[in-house]
GROMACS .gro file of C-alpha atoms in nm:
model
  247
    1UNK     CA    1  -1.315   0.991  -1.031
    2UNK     CA    2  -1.330   1.262  -1.286
    3UNK     CA    3  -1.351   1.260  -1.580
    4UNK     CA    4  -1.260   1.465  -1.901
    5UNK     CA    5  -1.269   1.372  -2.229
    6UNK     CA    6  -1.130   1.614  -2.479
    7UNK     CA    7  -1.130   1.598  -2.893
    8UNK     CA    8  -1.141   1.882  -3.141
    9UNK     CA    9  -1.486   2.007  -3.098
   10UNK     CA   10  -1.614   1.760  -2.814
   11UNK     CA   11  -1.524   1.948  -2.517
   12UNK     CA   12  -1.612   1.843  -2.176
   13UNK     CA   13  -1.845   1.608  -2.135
   14UNK     CA   14  -1.778   1.518  -1.780
   15UNK     CA   15  -2.126   1.548  -1.636
   16UNK     CA   16  -2.134   1.373  -1.271
   17UNK     CA   17  -2.052   1.100  -1.063
   18UNK     CA   18  -2.201   0.939  -0.793
   19UNK     CA   19  -1.977   0.737  -0.459
   20UNK     CA   20  -2.057   0.476  -0.591
   21UNK     CA   21  -1.787   0.466  -0.865
   22UNK     CA   22  -2.062   0.563  -1.181
   23UNK     CA   23  -1.978   0.799  -1.388
   24UNK     CA   24  -2.289   0.998  -1.595
   25UNK     CA   25  -2.184   1.076  -1.997
   26UNK     CA   26  -2.415   1.277  -2.190
   27UNK     CA   27  -2.599   1.109  -2.461
   28UNK     CA   28  -2.451   0.779  -2.280
   29UNK     CA   29  -2.594   0.786  -1.957
   30UNK     CA   30  -2.408   0.544  -1.647
   31UNK     CA   31  -2.052   0.412  -1.691
   32UNK     CA   32  -1.929   0.192  -1.361
   33UNK     CA   33  -1.580   0.219  -1.285
   34UNK     CA   34  -1.552   0.104  -0.931
   35UNK     CA   35  -1.288  -0.070  -0.797
   36UNK     CA   36  -1.131  -0.004  -1.167
   37UNK     CA   37  -0.772   0.147  -1.198
   38UNK     CA   38  -0.694   0.429  -1.394
   39UNK     CA   39  -0.571   0.259  -1.620
   40UNK     CA   40  -0.846   0.043  -1.707
   41UNK     CA   41  -1.102   0.319  -1.571
   42UNK     CA   42  -0.999   0.536  -1.868
   43UNK     CA   43  -1.024   0.267  -2.118
   44UNK     CA   44  -1.407   0.138  -2.067
   45UNK     CA   45  -1.464   0.492  -2.105
   46UNK     CA   46  -1.264   0.462  -2.459
   47UNK     CA   47  -1.473   0.166  -2.501
   48UNK     CA   48  -1.800   0.321  -2.469
   49UNK     CA   49  -1.706   0.670  -2.618
   50UNK     CA   50  -1.574   0.453  -2.928
   51UNK     CA   51  -1.972   0.398  -3.062
   52UNK     CA   52  -2.032   0.769  -3.116
   53UNK     CA   53  -1.593   0.950  -3.160
   54UNK     CA   54  -1.483   0.706  -3.399
   55UNK     CA   55  -1.124   0.906  -3.376
   56UNK     CA   56  -1.084   0.766  -3.069
   57UNK     CA   57  -0.915   0.479  -3.198
   58UNK     CA   58  -0.785   0.333  -3.471
   59UNK     CA   59  -0.460   0.462  -3.654
   60UNK     CA   60  -0.522   0.789  -3.683
   61UNK     CA   61  -0.648   0.923  -3.371
   62UNK     CA   62  -0.756   1.292  -3.311
   63UNK     CA   63  -1.014   1.270  -2.935
   64UNK     CA   64  -0.819   1.156  -2.651
   65UNK     CA   65  -0.950   1.018  -2.298
   66UNK     CA   66  -0.807   1.106  -1.937
   67UNK     CA   67  -0.934   0.927  -1.657
   68UNK     CA   68  -0.739   1.165  -1.332
   69UNK     CA   69  -0.815   1.168  -0.968
   70UNK     CA   70  -0.941   1.395  -0.817
   71UNK     CA   71  -0.984   1.262  -0.413
   72UNK     CA   72  -1.001   0.873  -0.341
   73UNK     CA   73  -1.187   0.725  -0.102
   74UNK     CA   74  -1.121   0.590   0.205
   75UNK     CA   75  -1.138   0.193   0.346
   76UNK     CA   76  -1.073   0.028   0.702
   77UNK     CA   77  -0.849  -0.292   0.716
   78UNK     CA   78  -0.791  -0.440   0.977
   79UNK     CA   79  -0.480  -0.626   1.095
   80UNK     CA   80  -0.373  -0.894   1.318
   81UNK     CA   81  -0.101  -1.127   1.401
   82UNK     CA   82   0.241  -1.096   1.440
   83UNK     CA   83   0.341  -0.653   1.336
   84UNK     CA   84   0.461  -0.369   1.572
   85UNK     CA   85   0.084  -0.202   1.585
   86UNK     CA   86  -0.187  -0.429   1.512
   87UNK     CA   87  -0.512  -0.298   1.508
   88UNK     CA   88  -0.800  -0.051   1.228
   89UNK     CA   89  -0.647   0.142   1.003
   90UNK     CA   90  -0.861   0.400   0.734
   91UNK     CA   91  -0.648   0.363   0.528
   92UNK     CA   92  -0.667   0.567   0.053
   93UNK     CA   93  -0.821   0.325  -0.155
   94UNK     CA   94  -0.531   0.258  -0.368
   95UNK     CA   95  -0.355   0.118  -0.084
   96UNK     CA   96  -0.222  -0.231  -0.132
   97UNK     CA   97  -0.034  -0.479   0.170
   98UNK     CA   98   0.258  -0.369   0.146
   99UNK     CA   99   0.121  -0.021   0.262
  100UNK     CA  100  -0.096  -0.125   0.502
  101UNK     CA  101   0.219  -0.353   0.657
  102UNK     CA  102   0.479  -0.035   0.689
  103UNK     CA  103   0.241   0.180   0.838
  104UNK     CA  104   0.105  -0.095   1.105
  105UNK     CA  105   0.486  -0.024   1.233
  106UNK     CA  106   0.609  -0.378   1.003
  107UNK     CA  107   0.634  -0.663   1.104
  108UNK     CA  108   0.796  -0.854   1.433
  109UNK     CA  109   1.088  -1.083   1.397
  110UNK     CA  110   0.873  -1.354   1.473
  111UNK     CA  111   0.600  -1.279   1.191
  112UNK     CA  112   0.615  -1.567   0.861
  113UNK     CA  113   0.733  -1.341   0.535
  114UNK     CA  114   0.593  -1.631   0.397
  115UNK     CA  115   0.218  -1.710   0.426
  116UNK     CA  116   0.079  -1.313   0.509
  117UNK     CA  117  -0.356  -1.437   0.449
  118UNK     CA  118  -0.531  -1.164   0.331
  119UNK     CA  119  -0.858  -1.205   0.451
  120UNK     CA  120  -1.200  -1.037   0.211
  121UNK     CA  121  -1.637  -1.181   0.295
  122UNK     CA  122  -1.427  -1.423   0.576
  123UNK     CA  123  -1.297  -1.621   0.300
  124UNK     CA  124  -0.909  -1.598   0.215
  125UNK     CA  125  -0.856  -1.418  -0.084
  126UNK     CA  126  -0.401  -1.395  -0.136
  127UNK     CA  127  -0.131  -1.508   0.011
  128UNK     CA  128   0.120  -1.354   0.051
  129UNK     CA  129   0.514  -1.502  -0.010
  130UNK     CA  130   0.785  -1.211  -0.001
  131UNK     CA  131   1.067  -1.347  -0.093
  132UNK     CA  132   1.020  -1.369  -0.438
  133UNK     CA  133   0.938  -0.977  -0.433
  134UNK     CA  134   1.298  -0.941  -0.240
  135UNK     CA  135   1.484  -1.175  -0.458
  136UNK     CA  136   1.291  -1.204  -0.787
  137UNK     CA  137   1.126  -0.904  -0.782
  138UNK     CA  138   0.839  -1.031  -0.845
  139UNK     CA  139   0.507  -0.833  -0.619
  140UNK     CA  140   0.203  -1.024  -0.732
  141UNK     CA  141   0.068  -1.091  -0.417
  142UNK     CA  142   0.103  -0.773  -0.332
  143UNK     CA  143  -0.244  -0.702  -0.414
  144UNK     CA  144  -0.512  -0.379  -0.354
  145UNK     CA  145  -0.721  -0.373  -0.064
  146UNK     CA  146  -1.129  -0.358  -0.069
  147UNK     CA  147  -1.277  -0.241   0.223
  148UNK     CA  148  -1.354  -0.426   0.565
  149UNK     CA  149  -0.971  -0.685   0.435
  150UNK     CA  150  -0.794  -0.807   0.719
  151UNK     CA  151  -0.414  -0.920   0.726
  152UNK     CA  152  -0.307  -1.217   0.940
  153UNK     CA  153   0.044  -1.247   0.993
  154UNK     CA  154   0.102  -1.547   1.142
  155UNK     CA  155   0.390  -1.658   1.332
  156UNK     CA  156   0.683  -1.792   1.133
  157UNK     CA  157   0.670  -2.222   1.100
  158UNK     CA  158   1.044  -2.292   0.916
  159UNK     CA  159   1.343  -2.123   1.007
  160UNK     CA  160   1.733  -2.247   1.014
  161UNK     CA  161   1.974  -2.018   1.017
  162UNK     CA  162   2.359  -2.026   0.787
  163UNK     CA  163   2.671  -1.878   0.838
  164UNK     CA  164   3.032  -1.865   0.604
  165UNK     CA  165   3.155  -1.755   0.318
  166UNK     CA  166   2.825  -1.661   0.181
  167UNK     CA  167   2.713  -1.403  -0.023
  168UNK     CA  168   2.415  -1.316   0.271
  169UNK     CA  169   2.461  -1.456   0.571
  170UNK     CA  170   2.129  -1.509   0.851
  171UNK     CA  171   1.884  -1.648   0.993
  172UNK     CA  172   1.583  -1.745   0.656
  173UNK     CA  173   1.272  -1.831   0.615
  174UNK     CA  174   1.182  -2.242   0.428
  175UNK     CA  175   0.864  -2.356   0.297
  176UNK     CA  176   0.863  -2.750   0.376
  177UNK     CA  177   0.942  -2.870  -0.061
  178UNK     CA  178   1.250  -2.621  -0.035
  179UNK     CA  179   1.605  -2.718  -0.082
  180UNK     CA  180   1.989  -2.700   0.038
  181UNK     CA  181   1.977  -2.507  -0.270
  182UNK     CA  182   1.730  -2.262  -0.246
  183UNK     CA  183   1.866  -2.188   0.054
  184UNK     CA  184   2.160  -2.138  -0.077
  185UNK     CA  185   1.994  -1.968  -0.342
  186UNK     CA  186   1.802  -1.690  -0.133
  187UNK     CA  187   2.170  -1.636   0.032
  188UNK     CA  188   2.287  -1.530  -0.319
  189UNK     CA  189   2.517  -1.842  -0.395
  190UNK     CA  190   2.872  -1.877  -0.232
  191UNK     CA  191   3.089  -1.618  -0.210
  192UNK     CA  192   3.467  -1.607  -0.401
  193UNK     CA  193   3.576  -1.809  -0.090
  194UNK     CA  194   3.404  -2.033   0.003
  195UNK     CA  195   3.500  -2.394   0.041
  196UNK     CA  196   3.164  -2.564  -0.230
  197UNK     CA  197   3.124  -2.934  -0.225
  198UNK     CA  198   3.043  -2.973   0.087
  199UNK     CA  199   2.825  -2.791   0.373
  200UNK     CA  200   2.773  -2.866   0.711
  201UNK     CA  201   2.488  -2.899   0.862
  202UNK     CA  202   2.409  -2.905   1.295
  203UNK     CA  203   2.085  -3.086   1.396
  204UNK     CA  204   1.850  -3.157   1.689
  205UNK     CA  205   1.796  -3.514   1.701
  206UNK     CA  206   1.661  -3.683   1.984
  207UNK     CA  207   1.708  -3.439   2.258
  208UNK     CA  208   2.132  -3.435   2.121
  209UNK     CA  209   2.324  -3.245   1.854
  210UNK     CA  210   2.434  -3.343   1.550
  211UNK     CA  211   2.628  -3.270   1.304
  212UNK     CA  212   2.703  -3.432   0.931
  213UNK     CA  213   2.854  -3.301   0.591
  214UNK     CA  214   2.652  -3.272   0.275
  215UNK     CA  215   2.823  -3.309  -0.031
  216UNK     CA  216   2.726  -3.086  -0.283
  217UNK     CA  217   2.585  -3.346  -0.488
  218UNK     CA  218   2.256  -3.366  -0.234
  219UNK     CA  219   2.194  -3.045  -0.219
  220UNK     CA  220   1.902  -2.965  -0.395
  221UNK     CA  221   1.711  -3.294  -0.231
  222UNK     CA  222   1.835  -3.253   0.115
  223UNK     CA  223   1.536  -3.080   0.313
  224UNK     CA  224   1.674  -2.870   0.570
  225UNK     CA  225   1.400  -2.850   0.885
  226UNK     CA  226   1.362  -2.564   1.071
  227UNK     CA  227   1.640  -2.474   1.418
  228UNK     CA  228   1.940  -2.675   1.164
  229UNK     CA  229   2.258  -2.458   1.196
  230UNK     CA  230   2.435  -2.456   0.841
  231UNK     CA  231   2.800  -2.324   0.785
  232UNK     CA  232   2.974  -2.252   0.483
  233UNK     CA  233   3.323  -2.266   0.462
  234UNK     CA  234   3.616  -2.104   0.329
  235UNK     CA  235   3.901  -2.297   0.039
  236UNK     CA  236   4.172  -2.409   0.260
  237UNK     CA  237   4.507  -2.172   0.340
  238UNK     CA  238   4.707  -2.301   0.161
  239UNK     CA  239   4.838  -2.344  -0.226
  240UNK     CA  240   4.918  -2.604  -0.481
  241UNK     CA  241   5.219  -2.637  -0.706
  242UNK     CA  242   5.376  -2.423  -0.576
  243UNK     CA  243   5.700  -2.320  -0.702
  244UNK     CA  244   5.908  -2.104  -0.401
  245UNK     CA  245   6.222  -1.952  -0.583
  246UNK     CA  246   6.530  -1.874  -0.293
  247UNK     CA  247   6.705  -1.561  -0.428
   0.00000   0.00000   0.00000
């Protein structure tokens, strides 16, 4: 990281940088920045310099710290399992889990989207649920990667199919504790033509197919099983209280 501190009469006090992530500023000694984001690195430098330059903090700031990245270091990561091209990759240290999956050609048809695991030093450090990002915009699982991290993409475990009068038809992967209502939420709910009082489910049980109706008051407690096919029908094509006028 290249660090410049500019203020009134202060000029550039950047001195040296070391590959282990430490910078040396004159009269301040070493400041360790390894593993920090640019924002956090800036804050750490400001805290150290504020002991001498009072204008860095406070309401009347006249001293400013600018931290910029010159050349980023590279890291080596491994991606295994249900991705298009498993293997070892050398990436910029700024890459995240989602970036790595993209570089590996994306996930396969059989991959899980709900339980992608990240290992560091042989320990599980994170589980990534991509549905949170797709449905809620929650990217908290997309963590920054470090050297020798391992990303494991296993096959899906519980996939069901939703058809009919919903906004998004298709196959969805559900967690063990998720309900039919969760499935509807992932599909963005019913469309305008949906009959919302019941949903049909086709399930394989004891070697044969069974069909059942699930009432609206059961949506939140009904637990889908892998292989279930849910059908949301349209409203009946008939009219109520229609008066016909003959001319």
